Amino acid sequence: MTVTWATHEADYFDRSEPLVPGAVVLDEEIAPRAGWSAVVRAGHVLTLVDVGGNQSGDCLIFDAADHDERYSVQSTLAAQRNAYLVEGSVLMSNEGHPLMTIVGNEVERQDTIGGACSKESNTLRYGHHTLFHHACRENFLLEGAQHGLGPRDLVSNINWFMNVPVEADGTLGIVDGMSAPGKRVALRAERDVLVVISNCPQVNNPCNDFNPTPLRVVVTDPGVAA
Amino acid sequence: MTQDLGAGRRASTATLAQARDDARGRADTAVEAMPYLPPSSSPYAPEGVDPGTLVWAETVGGPGYTHATVARGTRIRLEDVTGDACAHVVLHSALNRGERLNVADTQKIPWQAYLGQGHPLLSGDGRVLATVVADTAEGHHDAFCGVTTLAGNAARYGAGEAHAATAAGRELLLLAAAKEGLEPRDLPPSVSFFKGVRVAPTGALEWTGAAGPGASIDLVAEMPLTILIANAAHPLDPAEGYRSGPLRVHAWAAAASAPSDPWWSATPERTRAYLNTQQHLLARGIR
Ligand SMILES: [Zn+2]
């Protein structure tokens, strides 16, 4: 049995550039299988680059000043009356306020119903032999702990570059992605927000082509020339 | 809206004796939204259920909320009395409040977005908190939209506070949570019973409404469980005004799911979820 745990560098990688121009506030690479977090100031734009293609970036968003107010899948979907995220989608909080807006998007649709992977749910989905596989929930817990967040703060998330269709009879699941190396999504912060991303380490489904690859995250300030 | 028509000034309360008589004279008033104690005295005890086994009997007004912590094996029936109820439900393990309903896993792991009979309500820890063991609402439920918010109801109806006639579901859940020792961060996404939503091929969320008066669902607690229920208008309810009707709750001592139940082995993912739950409880000496 061959398991590809991660690919850190390859000739097909495309690290692209920020989708919205402006002074670069932050430019970091999230290694395959790793967690990442940062505060994005109101008005700044976070561009996430799918460096290797079809790499799910599991994402949680919190009000930077009040972590009790956080991303709500359900408020977001009810407000836009659609199950998929596209350009123009407003990412709403559990209090019904905008946290971020998708101001650029290069894949057909983004997922927010598939949730994050976990060691525990791996045992249900793929069998008990996968309990030891690293998972997004581990990254969320470790990254969140740096900001005082714990299991009670983990809610249903966004999966950038992941594809979760819902069929007429309600069947839903993760299928092959629609992204490619260098594809991007850009999020404008509507207030100061804490963004937590897990570069998904899953190796049992196509959320990352069964091969974790890097994500590039660039934050720009459109109000200041590059 | 439920009104206590007996409330308000009725007699002189100038002296302590008068005030005490007045207060005591208010008891034994029956209104629509109230608990029935002891539960075995419920005028609405479910058919076929020995009233002596009831542990909780209540009618929740619309809008309104309730909550309880129940034993493993408790069967909880929610009934949409008039067809206008919407029960927004959040579940926590009473053994560890960090373990709670995970709506994404509840949809993803059974490969099924729509709730119906046999659907497991899963935690984020790979276990089953409760199972939908009966459903006469024929799938008129929703796990996509959650509850309304104070901001949303203020914009749509003019008010959304818990004390308003147009209360937001989240405001009611916050109160139910607080009564169980839980905080705002303890409220994850919820599931909604008795109001249906379906996803169109475009992703559009389409309202399918209610099953009608008298529809009910039964949940079985697979572990000691805290259940929070807000009965409030659904976020996508297209009605001109705020729509909410009474929700009836009856719970009785029954049995947790067993390998002989069809939903235990309905899919390999569910079987493993029940096995994880069973082992979690075995280690604690809970059977
Ligand atoms: Zn993952």
PDB file of N, CA, C and O in Angstrom, chain A residues 66-136:
ATOM      1  N   ASP A  66     -14.302  39.586  19.521  1.00  0.00           N
ATOM      2  CA  ASP A  66     -15.305  38.828  20.283  1.00  0.00           C
ATOM      3  C   ASP A  66     -15.455  37.461  19.632  1.00  0.00           C
ATOM      4  O   ASP A  66     -16.242  37.281  18.705  1.00  0.00           O
ATOM      5  N   HIS A  67     -14.698  36.493  20.136  1.00  0.00           N
ATOM      6  CA  HIS A  67     -14.667  35.182  19.487  1.00  0.00           C
ATOM      7  C   HIS A  67     -15.998  34.443  19.578  1.00  0.00           C
ATOM      8  O   HIS A  67     -16.209  33.452  18.872  1.00  0.00           O
ATOM      9  N   ASP A  68     -16.913  34.899  20.464  1.00  0.00           N
ATOM     10  CA  ASP A  68     -18.237  34.265  20.515  1.00  0.00           C
ATOM     11  C   ASP A  68     -19.020  34.517  19.228  1.00  0.00           C
ATOM     12  O   ASP A  68     -19.954  33.800  18.906  1.00  0.00           O
ATOM     13  N   GLU A  69     -18.660  35.594  18.527  1.00  0.00           N
ATOM     14  CA  GLU A  69     -19.295  35.835  17.232  1.00  0.00           C
ATOM     15  C   GLU A  69     -18.388  35.238  16.172  1.00  0.00           C
ATOM     16  O   GLU A  69     -17.229  35.626  16.033  1.00  0.00           O
ATOM     17  N   ARG A  70     -18.914  34.253  15.435  1.00  0.00           N
ATOM     18  CA  ARG A  70     -18.089  33.499  14.508  1.00  0.00           C
ATOM     19  C   ARG A  70     -18.890  33.096  13.286  1.00  0.00           C
ATOM     20  O   ARG A  70     -20.110  33.214  13.269  1.00  0.00           O
ATOM     21  N   TYR A  71     -18.152  32.609  12.278  1.00  0.00           N
ATOM     22  CA  TYR A  71     -18.778  32.194  11.030  1.00  0.00           C
ATOM     23  C   TYR A  71     -19.919  31.216  11.295  1.00  0.00           C
ATOM     24  O   TYR A  71     -19.783  30.285  12.085  1.00  0.00           O
ATOM     25  N   SER A  72     -21.018  31.427  10.614  1.00  0.00           N
ATOM     26  CA  SER A  72     -22.150  30.521  10.670  1.00  0.00           C
ATOM     27  C   SER A  72     -22.516  30.093   9.255  1.00  0.00           C
ATOM     28  O   SER A  72     -22.987  30.900   8.455  1.00  0.00           O
ATOM     29  N   VAL A  73     -22.288  28.818   8.971  1.00  0.00           N
ATOM     30  CA  VAL A  73     -22.721  28.256   7.695  1.00  0.00           C
ATOM     31  C   VAL A  73     -24.203  28.539   7.490  1.00  0.00           C
ATOM     32  O   VAL A  73     -24.631  28.974   6.411  1.00  0.00           O
ATOM     33  N   GLN A  74     -24.983  28.294   8.550  1.00  0.00           N
ATOM     34  CA  GLN A  74     -26.430  28.353   8.385  1.00  0.00           C
ATOM     35  C   GLN A  74     -26.925  29.772   8.147  1.00  0.00           C
ATOM     36  O   GLN A  74     -27.777  29.997   7.280  1.00  0.00           O
ATOM     37  N   SER A  75     -26.383  30.753   8.879  1.00  0.00           N
ATOM     38  CA  SER A  75     -26.782  32.144   8.623  1.00  0.00           C
ATOM     39  C   SER A  75     -26.398  32.563   7.212  1.00  0.00           C
ATOM     40  O   SER A  75     -27.121  33.296   6.534  1.00  0.00           O
ATOM     41  N   THR A  76     -25.219  32.075   6.777  1.00  0.00           N
ATOM     42  CA  THR A  76     -24.730  32.430   5.441  1.00  0.00           C
ATOM     43  C   THR A  76     -25.629  31.852   4.351  1.00  0.00           C
ATOM     44  O   THR A  76     -26.041  32.555   3.422  1.00  0.00           O
ATOM     45  N   LEU A  77     -25.961  30.574   4.484  1.00  0.00           N
ATOM     46  CA  LEU A  77     -26.775  29.927   3.445  1.00  0.00           C
ATOM     47  C   LEU A  77     -28.205  30.454   3.449  1.00  0.00           C
ATOM     48  O   LEU A  77     -28.796  30.672   2.387  1.00  0.00           O
ATOM     49  N   ALA A  78     -28.768  30.665   4.651  1.00  0.00           N
ATOM     50  CA  ALA A  78     -30.142  31.174   4.716  1.00  0.00           C
ATOM     51  C   ALA A  78     -30.211  32.570   4.106  1.00  0.00           C
ATOM     52  O   ALA A  78     -31.167  32.894   3.395  1.00  0.00           O
ATOM     53  N   ALA A  79     -29.191  33.401   4.361  1.00  0.00           N
ATOM     54  CA  ALA A  79     -29.217  34.775   3.851  1.00  0.00           C
ATOM     55  C   ALA A  79     -29.143  34.809   2.327  1.00  0.00           C
ATOM     56  O   ALA A  79     -29.813  35.612   1.679  1.00  0.00           O
ATOM     57  N   GLN A  80     -28.333  33.919   1.741  1.00  0.00           N
ATOM     58  CA  GLN A  80     -28.195  33.946   0.275  1.00  0.00           C
ATOM     59  C   GLN A  80     -29.114  32.931  -0.412  1.00  0.00           C
ATOM     60  O   GLN A  80     -29.145  32.875  -1.640  1.00  0.00           O
ATOM     61  N   ARG A  81     -29.810  32.133   0.400  1.00  0.00           N
ATOM     62  CA  ARG A  81     -30.751  31.142  -0.123  1.00  0.00           C
ATOM     63  C   ARG A  81     -30.131  30.242  -1.175  1.00  0.00           C
ATOM     64  O   ARG A  81     -30.747  29.879  -2.179  1.00  0.00           O
ATOM     65  N   ASN A  82     -28.887  29.862  -0.896  1.00  0.00           N
ATOM     66  CA  ASN A  82     -28.200  28.949  -1.800  1.00  0.00           C
ATOM     67  C   ASN A  82     -27.158  28.170  -1.005  1.00  0.00           C
ATOM     68  O   ASN A  82     -26.565  28.715  -0.069  1.00  0.00           O
ATOM     69  N   ALA A  83     -26.965  26.909  -1.390  1.00  0.00           N
ATOM     70  CA  ALA A  83     -26.094  26.021  -0.612  1.00  0.00           C
ATOM     71  C   ALA A  83     -24.618  26.168  -0.967  1.00  0.00           C
ATOM     72  O   ALA A  83     -23.772  25.588  -0.304  1.00  0.00           O
ATOM     73  N   TYR A  84     -24.299  26.926  -2.033  1.00  0.00           N
ATOM     74  CA  TYR A  84     -22.906  27.012  -2.481  1.00  0.00           C
ATOM     75  C   TYR A  84     -22.386  28.440  -2.366  1.00  0.00           C
ATOM     76  O   TYR A  84     -23.137  29.407  -2.519  1.00  0.00           O
ATOM     77  N   LEU A  85     -21.091  28.564  -2.140  1.00  0.00           N
ATOM     78  CA  LEU A  85     -20.460  29.882  -2.062  1.00  0.00           C
ATOM     79  C   LEU A  85     -19.868  30.242  -3.421  1.00  0.00           C
ATOM     80  O   LEU A  85     -19.208  29.423  -4.058  1.00  0.00           O
ATOM     81  N   VAL A  86     -20.128  31.491  -3.843  1.00  0.00           N
ATOM     82  CA  VAL A  86     -19.621  31.991  -5.127  1.00  0.00           C
ATOM     83  C   VAL A  86     -19.152  33.425  -4.918  1.00  0.00           C
ATOM     84  O   VAL A  86     -19.258  33.970  -3.812  1.00  0.00           O
ATOM     85  N   GLU A  87     -18.634  34.062  -5.975  1.00  0.00           N
ATOM     86  CA  GLU A  87     -18.244  35.460  -5.862  1.00  0.00           C
ATOM     87  C   GLU A  87     -19.462  36.286  -5.458  1.00  0.00           C
ATOM     88  O   GLU A  87     -20.548  36.104  -6.004  1.00  0.00           O
ATOM     89  N   GLY A  88     -19.287  37.160  -4.480  1.00  0.00           N
ATOM     90  CA  GLY A  88     -20.402  37.954  -3.972  1.00  0.00           C
ATOM     91  C   GLY A  88     -21.032  37.383  -2.721  1.00  0.00           C
ATOM     92  O   GLY A  88     -21.763  38.087  -2.017  1.00  0.00           O
ATOM     93  N   SER A  89     -20.768  36.127  -2.432  1.00  0.00           N
ATOM     94  CA  SER A  89     -21.321  35.531  -1.201  1.00  0.00           C
ATOM     95  C   SER A  89     -20.775  36.288   0.008  1.00  0.00           C
ATOM     96  O   SER A  89     -19.574  36.569   0.087  1.00  0.00           O
ATOM     97  N   VAL A  90     -21.674  36.591   0.936  1.00  0.00           N
ATOM     98  CA  VAL A  90     -21.276  37.260   2.180  1.00  0.00           C
ATOM     99  C   VAL A  90     -21.215  36.205   3.279  1.00  0.00           C
ATOM    100  O   VAL A  90     -22.192  35.496   3.514  1.00  0.00           O
ATOM    101  N   LEU A  91     -20.066  36.109   3.923  1.00  0.00           N
ATOM    102  CA  LEU A  91     -19.866  35.128   4.983  1.00  0.00           C
ATOM    103  C   LEU A  91     -20.370  35.738   6.278  1.00  0.00           C
ATOM    104  O   LEU A  91     -19.786  36.676   6.816  1.00  0.00           O
ATOM    105  N   MET A  92     -21.507  35.190   6.764  1.00  0.00           N
ATOM    106  CA  MET A  92     -22.223  35.805   7.886  1.00  0.00           C
ATOM    107  C   MET A  92     -21.820  35.172   9.217  1.00  0.00           C
ATOM    108  O   MET A  92     -21.440  34.006   9.288  1.00  0.00           O
ATOM    109  N   SER A  93     -22.007  35.945  10.279  1.00  0.00           N
ATOM    110  CA  SER A  93     -21.746  35.441  11.623  1.00  0.00           C
ATOM    111  C   SER A  93     -23.007  34.786  12.192  1.00  0.00           C
ATOM    112  O   SER A  93     -24.103  34.929  11.641  1.00  0.00           O
ATOM    113  N   ASN A  94     -22.837  34.140  13.354  1.00  0.00           N
ATOM    114  CA  ASN A  94     -23.973  33.552  14.057  1.00  0.00           C
ATOM    115  C   ASN A  94     -24.933  34.624  14.576  1.00  0.00           C
ATOM    116  O   ASN A  94     -26.037  34.299  15.003  1.00  0.00           O
ATOM    117  N   GLU A  95     -24.520  35.879  14.574  1.00  0.00           N
ATOM    118  CA  GLU A  95     -25.414  36.973  14.972  1.00  0.00           C
ATOM    119  C   GLU A  95     -26.031  37.653  13.750  1.00  0.00           C
ATOM    120  O   GLU A  95     -26.705  38.679  13.878  1.00  0.00           O
ATOM    121  N   GLY A  96     -25.763  37.109  12.575  1.00  0.00           N
ATOM    122  CA  GLY A  96     -26.372  37.661  11.363  1.00  0.00           C
ATOM    123  C   GLY A  96     -25.681  38.897  10.814  1.00  0.00           C
ATOM    124  O   GLY A  96     -26.303  39.693  10.115  1.00  0.00           O
ATOM    125  N   HIS A  97     -24.375  39.032  11.093  1.00  0.00           N
ATOM    126  CA  HIS A  97     -23.611  40.172  10.596  1.00  0.00           C
ATOM    127  C   HIS A  97     -22.527  39.695   9.616  1.00  0.00           C
ATOM    128  O   HIS A  97     -21.978  38.617   9.795  1.00  0.00           O
ATOM    129  N   PRO A  98     -22.206  40.516   8.603  1.00  0.00           N
ATOM    130  CA  PRO A  98     -21.168  40.119   7.642  1.00  0.00           C
ATOM    131  C   PRO A  98     -19.778  40.102   8.290  1.00  0.00           C
ATOM    132  O   PRO A  98     -19.396  41.052   8.964  1.00  0.00           O
ATOM    133  N   LEU A  99     -19.046  39.018   8.074  1.00  0.00           N
ATOM    134  CA  LEU A  99     -17.665  38.932   8.541  1.00  0.00           C
ATOM    135  C   LEU A  99     -16.701  39.177   7.393  1.00  0.00           C
ATOM    136  O   LEU A  99     -15.738  39.920   7.528  1.00  0.00           O
ATOM    137  N   MET A 100     -16.942  38.498   6.264  1.00  0.00           N
ATOM    138  CA  MET A 100     -16.102  38.667   5.078  1.00  0.00           C
ATOM    139  C   MET A 100     -16.984  38.520   3.843  1.00  0.00           C
ATOM    140  O   MET A 100     -18.071  37.940   3.918  1.00  0.00           O
ATOM    141  N   THR A 101     -16.485  39.033   2.704  1.00  0.00           N
ATOM    142  CA  THR A 101     -17.195  38.911   1.435  1.00  0.00           C
ATOM    143  C   THR A 101     -16.256  38.312   0.403  1.00  0.00           C
ATOM    144  O   THR A 101     -15.075  38.675   0.350  1.00  0.00           O
ATOM    145  N   ILE A 102     -16.782  37.371  -0.394  1.00  0.00           N
ATOM    146  CA  ILE A 102     -15.975  36.790  -1.472  1.00  0.00           C
ATOM    147  C   ILE A 102     -15.947  37.797  -2.621  1.00  0.00           C
ATOM    148  O   ILE A 102     -16.944  37.994  -3.310  1.00  0.00           O
ATOM    149  N   VAL A 103     -14.798  38.449  -2.814  1.00  0.00           N
ATOM    150  CA  VAL A 103     -14.691  39.490  -3.838  1.00  0.00           C
ATOM    151  C   VAL A 103     -13.998  38.972  -5.093  1.00  0.00           C
ATOM    152  O   VAL A 103     -13.895  39.692  -6.093  1.00  0.00           O
ATOM    153  N   GLY A 104     -13.506  37.746  -5.062  1.00  0.00           N
ATOM    154  CA  GLY A 104     -12.923  37.128  -6.247  1.00  0.00           C
ATOM    155  C   GLY A 104     -12.929  35.632  -6.064  1.00  0.00           C
ATOM    156  O   GLY A 104     -12.744  35.143  -4.946  1.00  0.00           O
ATOM    157  N   ASN A 105     -13.183  34.898  -7.169  1.00  0.00           N
ATOM    158  CA  ASN A 105     -13.281  33.443  -7.044  1.00  0.00           C
ATOM    159  C   ASN A 105     -13.052  32.826  -8.417  1.00  0.00           C
ATOM    160  O   ASN A 105     -13.747  33.150  -9.370  1.00  0.00           O
ATOM    161  N   GLU A 106     -12.102  31.920  -8.490  1.00  0.00           N
ATOM    162  CA  GLU A 106     -11.747  31.332  -9.787  1.00  0.00           C
ATOM    163  C   GLU A 106     -12.180  29.881  -9.950  1.00  0.00           C
ATOM    164  O   GLU A 106     -11.783  29.230 -10.910  1.00  0.00           O
ATOM    165  N   VAL A 107     -12.962  29.350  -9.009  1.00  0.00           N
ATOM    166  CA  VAL A 107     -13.548  28.020  -9.226  1.00  0.00           C
ATOM    167  C   VAL A 107     -15.070  28.162  -9.244  1.00  0.00           C
ATOM    168  O   VAL A 107     -15.622  29.124  -8.717  1.00  0.00           O
ATOM    169  N   GLU A 108     -15.747  27.189  -9.838  1.00  0.00           N
ATOM    170  CA  GLU A 108     -17.176  27.324 -10.110  1.00  0.00           C
ATOM    171  C   GLU A 108     -17.977  27.591  -8.839  1.00  0.00           C
ATOM    172  O   GLU A 108     -18.861  28.441  -8.815  1.00  0.00           O
ATOM    173  N   ARG A 109     -17.670  26.849  -7.784  1.00  0.00           N
ATOM    174  CA  ARG A 109     -18.347  27.078  -6.516  1.00  0.00           C
ATOM    175  C   ARG A 109     -17.471  26.546  -5.391  1.00  0.00           C
ATOM    176  O   ARG A 109     -16.661  25.644  -5.594  1.00  0.00           O
ATOM    177  N   GLN A 110     -17.644  27.126  -4.218  1.00  0.00           N
ATOM    178  CA  GLN A 110     -16.871  26.747  -3.043  1.00  0.00           C
ATOM    179  C   GLN A 110     -17.810  26.062  -2.057  1.00  0.00           C
ATOM    180  O   GLN A 110     -18.987  26.386  -1.968  1.00  0.00           O
ATOM    181  N   ASP A 111     -17.248  25.142  -1.269  1.00  0.00           N
ATOM    182  CA  ASP A 111     -18.078  24.352  -0.358  1.00  0.00           C
ATOM    183  C   ASP A 111     -18.099  24.907   1.058  1.00  0.00           C
ATOM    184  O   ASP A 111     -17.089  25.348   1.586  1.00  0.00           O
ATOM    185  N   THR A 112     -19.281  24.838   1.682  1.00  0.00           N
ATOM    186  CA  THR A 112     -19.360  25.119   3.121  1.00  0.00           C
ATOM    187  C   THR A 112     -20.311  24.158   3.828  1.00  0.00           C
ATOM    188  O   THR A 112     -20.703  24.404   4.961  1.00  0.00           O
ATOM    189  N   ILE A 113     -20.675  23.051   3.178  1.00  0.00           N
ATOM    190  CA  ILE A 113     -21.545  22.088   3.860  1.00  0.00           C
ATOM    191  C   ILE A 113     -20.815  20.789   4.216  1.00  0.00           C
ATOM    192  O   ILE A 113     -21.331  19.993   4.996  1.00  0.00           O
ATOM    193  N   GLY A 114     -19.626  20.595   3.677  1.00  0.00           N
ATOM    194  CA  GLY A 114     -18.930  19.320   3.894  1.00  0.00           C
ATOM    195  C   GLY A 114     -18.275  19.186   5.260  1.00  0.00           C
ATOM    196  O   GLY A 114     -17.919  18.081   5.675  1.00  0.00           O
ATOM    197  N   GLY A 115     -18.077  20.293   5.967  1.00  0.00           N
ATOM    198  CA  GLY A 115     -17.455  20.226   7.289  1.00  0.00           C
ATOM    199  C   GLY A 115     -15.980  19.860   7.216  1.00  0.00           C
ATOM    200  O   GLY A 115     -15.406  19.699   6.135  1.00  0.00           O
ATOM    201  N   ALA A 116     -15.379  19.748   8.374  1.00  0.00           N
ATOM    202  CA  ALA A 116     -13.957  19.421   8.466  1.00  0.00           C
ATOM    203  C   ALA A 116     -13.776  17.937   8.707  1.00  0.00           C
ATOM    204  O   ALA A 116     -14.648  17.279   9.257  1.00  0.00           O
ATOM    205  N   CYS A 117     -12.607  17.422   8.316  1.00  0.00           N
ATOM    206  CA  CYS A 117     -12.323  16.030   8.655  1.00  0.00           C
ATOM    207  C   CYS A 117     -11.787  15.949  10.078  1.00  0.00           C
ATOM    208  O   CYS A 117     -11.270  16.926  10.621  1.00  0.00           O
ATOM    209  N   SER A 118     -11.961  14.805  10.682  1.00  0.00           N
ATOM    210  CA  SER A 118     -11.427  14.584  12.023  1.00  0.00           C
ATOM    211  C   SER A 118     -10.985  13.144  12.123  1.00  0.00           C
ATOM    212  O   SER A 118     -11.446  12.276  11.364  1.00  0.00           O
ATOM    213  N   LYS A 119     -10.080  12.874  13.062  1.00  0.00           N
ATOM    214  CA  LYS A 119      -9.675  11.501  13.312  1.00  0.00           C
ATOM    215  C   LYS A 119     -10.889  10.651  13.659  1.00  0.00           C
ATOM    216  O   LYS A 119     -11.024   9.512  13.208  1.00  0.00           O
ATOM    217  N   GLU A 120     -11.785  11.246  14.448  1.00  0.00           N
ATOM    218  CA  GLU A 120     -12.943  10.497  14.928  1.00  0.00           C
ATOM    219  C   GLU A 120     -13.896  10.176  13.787  1.00  0.00           C
ATOM    220  O   GLU A 120     -14.405   9.050  13.673  1.00  0.00           O
ATOM    221  N   SER A 121     -14.184  11.181  12.937  1.00  0.00           N
ATOM    222  CA  SER A 121     -15.120  10.904  11.842  1.00  0.00           C
ATOM    223  C   SER A 121     -14.456  10.031  10.772  1.00  0.00           C
ATOM    224  O   SER A 121     -15.147   9.329  10.030  1.00  0.00           O
ATOM    225  N   ASN A 122     -13.118  10.056  10.697  1.00  0.00           N
ATOM    226  CA  ASN A 122     -12.439   9.113   9.795  1.00  0.00           C
ATOM    227  C   ASN A 122     -12.838   7.676  10.109  1.00  0.00           C
ATOM    228  O   ASN A 122     -12.995   6.855   9.203  1.00  0.00           O
ATOM    229  N   THR A 123     -13.001   7.384  11.418  1.00  0.00           N
ATOM    230  CA  THR A 123     -13.323   5.989  11.770  1.00  0.00           C
ATOM    231  C   THR A 123     -14.692   5.595  11.232  1.00  0.00           C
ATOM    232  O   THR A 123     -14.919   4.438  10.895  1.00  0.00           O
ATOM    233  N   LEU A 124     -15.613   6.573  11.132  1.00  0.00           N
ATOM    234  CA  LEU A 124     -16.937   6.278  10.574  1.00  0.00           C
ATOM    235  C   LEU A 124     -16.868   6.159   9.057  1.00  0.00           C
ATOM    236  O   LEU A 124     -17.473   5.266   8.467  1.00  0.00           O
ATOM    237  N   ARG A 125     -16.128   7.085   8.460  1.00  0.00           N
ATOM    238  CA  ARG A 125     -16.155   7.191   6.998  1.00  0.00           C
ATOM    239  C   ARG A 125     -15.300   6.124   6.315  1.00  0.00           C
ATOM    240  O   ARG A 125     -15.640   5.669   5.224  1.00  0.00           O
ATOM    241  N   TYR A 126     -14.160   5.786   6.950  1.00  0.00           N
ATOM    242  CA  TYR A 126     -13.190   4.940   6.239  1.00  0.00           C
ATOM    243  C   TYR A 126     -12.753   3.722   7.029  1.00  0.00           C
ATOM    244  O   TYR A 126     -11.970   2.922   6.532  1.00  0.00           O
ATOM    245  N   GLY A 127     -13.217   3.602   8.258  1.00  0.00           N
ATOM    246  CA  GLY A 127     -12.831   2.447   9.065  1.00  0.00           C
ATOM    247  C   GLY A 127     -11.898   2.833  10.195  1.00  0.00           C
ATOM    248  O   GLY A 127     -11.254   3.886  10.166  1.00  0.00           O
ATOM    249  N   HIS A 128     -11.839   1.971  11.198  1.00  0.00           N
ATOM    250  CA  HIS A 128     -11.099   2.314  12.413  1.00  0.00           C
ATOM    251  C   HIS A 128      -9.589   2.345  12.220  1.00  0.00           C
ATOM    252  O   HIS A 128      -8.871   2.911  13.044  1.00  0.00           O
ATOM    253  N   HIS A 129      -9.100   1.787  11.110  1.00  0.00           N
ATOM    254  CA  HIS A 129      -7.651   1.842  10.862  1.00  0.00           C
ATOM    255  C   HIS A 129      -7.188   3.262  10.509  1.00  0.00           C
ATOM    256  O   HIS A 129      -5.993   3.513  10.460  1.00  0.00           O
ATOM    257  N   THR A 130      -8.134   4.203  10.268  1.00  0.00           N
ATOM    258  CA  THR A 130      -7.733   5.572   9.902  1.00  0.00           C
ATOM    259  C   THR A 130      -7.736   6.513  11.102  1.00  0.00           C
ATOM    260  O   THR A 130      -7.538   7.723  10.938  1.00  0.00           O
ATOM    261  N   LEU A 131      -7.934   5.977  12.309  1.00  0.00           N
ATOM    262  CA  LEU A 131      -7.989   6.845  13.490  1.00  0.00           C
ATOM    263  C   LEU A 131      -6.694   7.636  13.672  1.00  0.00           C
ATOM    264  O   LEU A 131      -6.704   8.751  14.184  1.00  0.00           O
ATOM    265  N   PHE A 132      -5.559   7.069  13.256  1.00  0.00           N
ATOM    266  CA  PHE A 132      -4.291   7.753  13.504  1.00  0.00           C
ATOM    267  C   PHE A 132      -3.968   8.824  12.466  1.00  0.00           C
ATOM    268  O   PHE A 132      -3.030   9.585  12.631  1.00  0.00           O
ATOM    269  N   HIS A 133      -4.775   8.906  11.384  1.00  0.00           N
ATOM    270  CA  HIS A 133      -4.483   9.901  10.347  1.00  0.00           C
ATOM    271  C   HIS A 133      -4.706  11.319  10.870  1.00  0.00           C
ATOM    272  O   HIS A 133      -5.751  11.604  11.458  1.00  0.00           O
ATOM    273  N   HIS A 134      -3.747  12.189  10.615  1.00  0.00           N
ATOM    274  CA  HIS A 134      -3.872  13.592  11.000  1.00  0.00           C
ATOM    275  C   HIS A 134      -5.090  14.212  10.303  1.00  0.00           C
ATOM    276  O   HIS A 134      -5.483  13.765   9.221  1.00  0.00           O
ATOM    277  N   ALA A 135      -5.709  15.223  10.943  1.00  0.00           N
ATOM    278  CA  ALA A 135      -6.979  15.733  10.421  1.00  0.00           C
ATOM    279  C   ALA A 135      -7.141  17.225  10.702  1.00  0.00           C
ATOM    280  O   ALA A 135      -6.448  17.800  11.538  1.00  0.00           O
ATOM    281  N   CYS A 136      -8.085  17.827   9.993  1.00  0.00           N
ATOM    282  CA  CYS A 136      -8.332  19.274  10.138  1.00  0.00           C
ATOM    283  C   CYS A 136      -8.738  19.644  11.570  1.00  0.00           C
ATOM    284  O   CYS A 136      -8.385  20.704  12.060  1.00  0.00           O
TER     285      CYS A 136
END
